[in-house]
Short mmCIF file of C-alpha atoms in Angstrom, two decimals:
data_model
loop_
_atom_site.label_atom_id
_atom_site.label_comp_id
_atom_site.label_asym_id
_atom_site.label_seq_id
_atom_site.Cartn_x
_atom_site.Cartn_y
_atom_site.Cartn_z
CA MET A 235 0.00 0.00 0.00
CA ALA A 236 2.88 2.31 0.73
CA GLU A 237 4.32 1.76 -2.73
CA TYR A 238 0.91 2.45 -4.31
CA SER A 239 0.57 5.75 -2.45
CA ASN A 240 3.95 6.90 -3.73
CA VAL A 241 2.87 6.62 -7.36
CA LYS A 242 2.23 10.07 -8.87
CA SER A 243 -1.34 10.57 -10.05
CA GLY A 244 -1.97 12.47 -13.24
CA LYS A 245 -3.97 12.60 -16.44
CA LEU A 246 -4.77 9.23 -18.00
CA VAL A 247 -2.59 8.75 -21.10
CA LEU A 248 -3.73 6.16 -23.61
CA LYS A 249 -1.32 4.09 -25.64
CA GLY A 250 -0.20 5.99 -28.72
CA GLU A 251 -1.49 9.34 -27.40
CA LYS A 252 0.99 12.18 -27.32
CA THR A 253 1.31 14.22 -24.17
CA GLY A 254 0.87 18.00 -24.26
CA SER A 255 3.81 20.23 -24.98
CA HIS A 256 4.82 23.85 -24.47
CA LYS A 257 4.32 24.43 -28.19
CA LYS A 258 0.62 23.65 -27.85
CA ARG A 259 0.25 26.22 -25.10
CA LYS A 260 2.14 28.70 -27.27
CA HIS A 261 -0.35 28.19 -30.08
CA LYS A 262 -3.20 28.82 -27.66
CA LYS A 263 -1.60 32.08 -26.60
CA GLN A 264 -1.19 33.08 -30.24
CA ASN A 265 -4.86 32.35 -30.85
CA ARG A 266 -5.83 34.52 -27.88
CA ASP A 267 -3.66 37.33 -29.23
CA LYS A 268 -5.45 37.06 -32.59
CA GLU A 269 -8.81 37.29 -30.86
CA ASP A 270 -7.76 40.55 -29.20
CA MET A 271 -6.68 42.12 -32.51
CA PRO A 272 -9.06 44.73 -33.95
CA VAL A 273 -11.44 43.30 -36.53
CA LYS A 274 -11.16 44.99 -39.90
CA ASP A 275 -14.51 46.27 -41.16
CA GLU A 276 -14.31 45.47 -44.87
CA ASP A 277 -17.70 47.07 -45.55
CA ALA A 278 -16.60 50.36 -43.96
CA LEU A 279 -13.33 50.20 -45.88
CA LYS A 280 -15.25 50.05 -49.17
CA HIS A 281 -17.15 53.18 -48.09
CA GLY A 282 -14.18 55.32 -47.16
CA GLY A 283 -14.32 54.44 -43.45
CA TRP A 284 -18.04 55.16 -43.09
CA TRP A 285 -19.48 52.25 -41.07
CA LYS A 286 -23.07 51.03 -40.99
CA VAL A 287 -25.20 52.16 -38.05
CA LYS A 288 -27.00 49.28 -36.31
CA GLN A 289 -28.94 51.07 -33.56
CA ILE A 290 -30.40 54.49 -32.89
CA GLU A 291 -27.80 55.38 -30.25
CA GLU A 292 -25.17 55.34 -33.02
CA MET A 293 -27.19 57.72 -35.20
CA THR A 294 -25.64 60.98 -34.06
CA GLY A 295 -23.22 63.49 -35.54
CA SER A 296 -22.16 63.27 -39.19
CA ILE A 297 -24.08 60.59 -41.06
CA ALA A 298 -24.98 59.68 -44.65
CA VAL A 299 -28.14 57.93 -45.91
CA GLU A 300 -27.30 55.30 -48.51
CA PHE A 301 -29.76 53.78 -50.98
CA GLY A 302 -28.54 50.75 -52.91
CA ASN A 303 -24.74 50.62 -53.00
CA GLN A 304 -22.43 53.64 -52.87
CA THR A 305 -25.23 56.14 -53.68
CA TYR A 306 -26.27 58.65 -51.02
CA VAL A 307 -29.01 61.20 -50.40
CA LYS A 308 -27.73 64.57 -51.66
CA ALA A 309 -28.91 68.01 -50.55
CA LEU A 310 -29.65 70.64 -53.21
CA ASP A 311 -29.45 74.39 -52.68
CA ASN A 312 -33.21 74.74 -53.28
CA GLY A 313 -34.06 72.66 -50.22
CA LEU A 314 -34.83 69.46 -52.11
CA PHE A 315 -32.97 66.15 -52.01
CA THR A 316 -31.94 63.74 -54.72
CA LEU A 317 -29.84 60.61 -55.10
CA GLY A 318 -26.18 61.42 -55.70
CA ALA A 319 -23.89 59.84 -58.29
CA PRO A 320 -22.40 56.41 -57.47
CA HIS A 321 -19.08 56.34 -55.63
CA SER A 322 -16.22 53.95 -56.25
CA GLU A 323 -15.69 50.96 -53.93
CA GLU A 324 -11.94 51.03 -54.46
CA LEU A 325 -9.68 53.97 -55.25
CA LYS A 326 -6.46 53.29 -57.11
CA VAL A 327 -4.37 55.43 -54.77
CA ALA A 328 -5.84 54.73 -51.33
CA CYS A 329 -6.83 51.07 -51.94
CA ALA A 330 -10.11 51.87 -50.20
CA GLY A 331 -13.56 53.03 -51.21
CA GLU A 332 -14.82 56.56 -51.60
CA GLY A 333 -16.96 58.09 -48.87
CA PRO A 334 -19.93 60.44 -49.36
CA SER A 335 -19.40 63.95 -50.75
CA PRO A 336 -19.85 67.00 -48.46
CA GLU A 337 -23.33 67.72 -49.86
CA GLU A 338 -24.28 64.10 -49.02
CA VAL A 339 -23.35 64.43 -45.35
CA LEU A 340 -26.15 65.13 -42.86
CA THR A 341 -26.04 65.82 -39.13
CA ALA A 342 -28.20 63.63 -36.90
CA PHE A 343 -29.54 64.52 -33.44
CA ASN A 344 -31.35 62.25 -30.99
CA VAL A 345 -34.73 63.85 -30.21
CA ASN A 346 -35.69 61.08 -27.80
CA ASP A 347 -35.14 57.35 -27.41
CA VAL A 348 -36.93 56.46 -30.66
CA LYS A 349 -36.68 59.48 -32.96
CA VAL A 350 -33.96 61.62 -34.55
CA ALA A 351 -33.75 64.91 -36.41
CA LEU A 352 -31.64 65.31 -39.55
CA LYS A 353 -29.99 68.53 -40.70
CA SER A 354 -28.51 69.18 -44.13
CA GLY A 355 -25.22 70.88 -44.86
CA TYR A 356 -27.22 74.05 -45.56
CA GLY A 357 -28.24 74.19 -41.88
CA LYS A 358 -31.89 73.21 -42.45
CA TYR A 359 -33.83 70.32 -40.93
CA LEU A 360 -35.42 67.59 -43.04
CA ARG A 361 -39.19 67.11 -43.04
CA VAL A 362 -41.95 65.64 -45.21
CA ASP A 363 -44.21 68.06 -47.10
CA LYS A 364 -47.90 67.42 -47.82
CA ASP A 365 -47.12 65.99 -51.25
CA GLY A 366 -44.67 63.50 -49.74
CA ALA A 367 -41.51 65.32 -50.87
CA VAL A 368 -38.61 65.34 -48.42
CA THR A 369 -37.35 68.90 -48.03
CA GLY A 370 -34.75 70.67 -45.93
CA ARG A 371 -36.08 74.15 -45.23
CA SER A 372 -36.93 74.17 -41.52
CA ASP A 373 -34.95 76.25 -39.03
CA ALA A 374 -36.07 74.32 -35.94
CA VAL A 375 -37.21 70.84 -34.94
CA GLY A 376 -40.91 70.20 -34.45
CA PRO A 377 -43.10 67.12 -34.90
CA MET A 378 -42.78 67.41 -38.70
CA GLU A 379 -38.97 67.29 -38.55
CA GLN A 380 -38.69 64.03 -36.61
CA TRP A 381 -37.77 60.66 -38.12
CA GLU A 382 -38.10 57.23 -36.56
CA PRO A 383 -35.44 54.68 -37.52
CA ILE A 384 -37.00 51.21 -37.74
CA PHE A 385 -34.45 48.42 -37.27
CA GLN A 386 -35.53 44.86 -38.06
CA ASP A 387 -33.64 41.72 -39.11
CA GLY A 388 -30.47 43.70 -39.76
CA LYS A 389 -32.28 46.16 -42.06
CA LEU A 390 -33.27 49.80 -41.60
CA ALA A 391 -36.06 52.07 -42.83
CA LEU A 392 -36.71 55.72 -41.92
CA LEU A 393 -40.29 56.55 -40.97
CA GLY A 394 -41.41 60.15 -41.57
CA CYS A 395 -43.96 62.26 -39.71
CA ASN A 396 -46.66 61.33 -42.26
CA GLY A 397 -46.42 57.61 -41.46
CA CYS A 398 -44.55 56.89 -44.69
CA PHE A 399 -41.02 55.64 -45.25
CA MET A 400 -38.21 57.48 -47.02
CA SER A 401 -37.42 56.26 -50.54
CA VAL A 402 -36.25 57.53 -53.92
CA ALA A 403 -38.73 58.28 -56.70
CA PRO A 404 -37.87 56.07 -59.71
CA ASP A 405 -38.69 58.73 -62.32
CA ASP A 406 -36.44 61.60 -61.19
CA ASP A 407 -34.36 60.26 -58.23
CA SER A 408 -35.96 62.78 -55.86
CA VAL A 409 -36.19 61.76 -52.19
CA VAL A 410 -39.76 61.22 -51.00
CA ALA A 411 -41.76 59.57 -48.22
CA THR A 412 -44.91 58.19 -49.84
CA SER A 413 -45.09 54.47 -48.97
CA LYS A 414 -46.66 53.19 -45.75
CA LYS A 415 -45.12 49.75 -46.32
CA VAL A 416 -41.46 48.76 -46.42
CA GLY A 417 -40.16 47.14 -49.58
CA SER A 418 -36.73 46.98 -51.16
CA ASP A 419 -37.04 50.64 -52.24
CA GLU A 420 -37.49 51.79 -48.63
CA ILE A 421 -34.48 49.94 -47.20
CA VAL A 422 -31.58 52.29 -46.42
CA LYS A 423 -28.19 52.17 -44.76
CA VAL A 424 -27.23 55.00 -42.45
CA ARG A 425 -23.46 55.38 -42.25
CA SER A 426 -21.41 57.19 -39.63
CA HIS A 427 -17.84 58.48 -39.70
CA ALA A 428 -17.50 58.76 -35.92
CA VAL A 429 -14.50 57.03 -34.36
CA LYS A 430 -15.54 53.91 -32.50
CA GLU A 431 -14.19 54.13 -28.97
CA VAL A 432 -13.86 50.36 -28.43
CA THR A 433 -12.42 47.99 -31.02
CA PRO A 434 -14.42 44.85 -31.84
CA GLY A 435 -13.05 41.66 -30.29
CA SER A 436 -12.04 43.28 -27.01
CA LYS A 437 -12.71 41.38 -23.79
CA LEU A 438 -14.85 44.11 -22.24
CA PRO A 439 -18.40 43.18 -21.17
CA GLU A 440 -21.04 43.57 -23.87
CA GLU A 441 -22.51 46.53 -21.96
CA GLU A 442 -19.23 48.47 -22.28
CA LYS A 443 -18.67 48.01 -26.02
CA GLY A 444 -19.36 50.99 -28.26
CA SER A 445 -19.48 54.72 -27.72
CA LEU A 446 -19.96 56.22 -24.26
CA ALA A 447 -23.51 57.18 -25.20
CA GLN A 448 -24.24 53.59 -26.14
CA VAL A 449 -22.56 52.26 -22.97
CA GLU A 450 -24.72 54.50 -20.78
CA VAL A 451 -27.91 53.34 -22.50
CA ASN A 452 -26.82 49.70 -22.11
CA TYR A 453 -26.45 50.10 -18.33
CA VAL A 454 -29.73 51.99 -17.98
CA ARG A 455 -31.47 49.12 -19.78
CA LYS A 456 -29.74 46.62 -17.51
CA PHE A 457 -30.60 48.24 -14.18
CA GLN A 458 -33.71 50.37 -14.79
CA LYS A 459 -36.60 49.76 -12.38
CA PHE A 460 -39.54 51.27 -14.27
CA GLN A 461 -42.40 48.98 -15.27
CA ASP A 462 -43.19 51.01 -18.39
CA LYS A 463 -39.67 50.14 -19.73
CA LYS A 464 -39.12 53.71 -20.96
CA LEU A 465 -35.50 54.76 -20.75
CA ARG A 466 -34.47 57.59 -18.44
CA VAL A 467 -31.06 58.58 -19.79
CA ASN A 468 -29.08 61.51 -18.39
CA ARG A 469 -28.70 63.99 -21.26
CA SER A 470 -26.02 66.14 -19.62
CA ASP A 471 -22.46 66.38 -20.92
CA ARG A 472 -20.63 63.02 -21.05
CA SER A 473 -17.10 64.41 -20.81
CA GLU A 474 -16.97 63.23 -17.18
CA LEU A 475 -17.52 59.66 -18.39
CA GLU A 476 -14.48 59.82 -20.65
CA GLN A 477 -12.34 60.90 -17.70
CA ALA A 478 -13.90 58.21 -15.49
CA ARG A 479 -13.14 55.54 -18.08
CA GLN A 480 -9.49 56.61 -18.17
CA GLU A 481 -9.29 56.62 -14.36
CA GLY A 482 -10.96 53.20 -14.06
CA ASN A 483 -14.13 54.27 -12.23
CA LEU A 484 -16.60 54.26 -15.10
CA HIS A 485 -19.18 52.16 -13.21
CA GLU A 486 -19.29 54.63 -10.32
CA ALA A 487 -19.74 57.58 -12.69
CA LEU A 488 -22.54 55.81 -14.56
CA LEU A 489 -24.30 54.95 -11.29
CA ASP A 490 -24.07 58.58 -10.16
CA ARG A 491 -25.63 59.77 -13.44
CA ARG A 492 -28.41 57.17 -13.18
CA SER A 493 -29.13 58.14 -9.57
CA LYS A 494 -29.87 61.70 -10.73
CA MET A 495 -32.53 60.26 -13.05
CA LYS A 496 -33.81 57.84 -10.37
CA ALA A 497 -33.58 55.14 -13.02
CA ASP A 498 -31.68 52.43 -11.15
CA ARG A 499 -32.89 49.82 -8.70
CA TYR A 500 -29.55 50.19 -6.87
CA CYS A 501 -29.96 53.94 -6.39
CA LYS A 502 -31.17 55.32 -3.08
#
């Protein structure tokens, strides 16, 4: 019995089976390093670095509305909108695609949790006129200047104030909102040129991936206590969150902002 107890116990090794080696562990480490590397967005590369928006929280700042492939909504100096000329997916010099032109760049603002306002490069807000034409002639945002992005199954459509979705008229390429149903003509891509603050593939929790605005919304959704499920997001300046992230106390800063909105079951 004494001899039996002196035998070293270990993993069962079958005949013909090779034992593990340091090289195997090295390969595992290399695989982990590859997982941590930033994922290249080939689609954004083809569009000059303009990446596809996937949720309303990302629809802020400079954006472009794309119909089809490489063709964007273009503002005219008379307040109307049309479909711009196609852009190249690959430039000979830069080895990357061409982004939207300046007149095809809009500015998006979050009006609330479900609607946005869009402003053209001429400083006017987009709305839908009585005849269904999309125009940019408003100086302020009212009910007529609000758009609701509808995300479903990885696709996006923009719902106007008249209950119709944005599309392009087939006869003259003018931008209109005349259809109450979504078909292939009403499907758009909204692209943003904002710098993503967290690279894909990082080991951060899902709630902390994305922009600071998106992170704050994620945590409000996770901890909110309201039965009506309506978000109460602090709209004050988020510069303090950037500093908190750098100092390593982002969670405390987010909790403090939520406590001011009384939107957290952990708040007093």
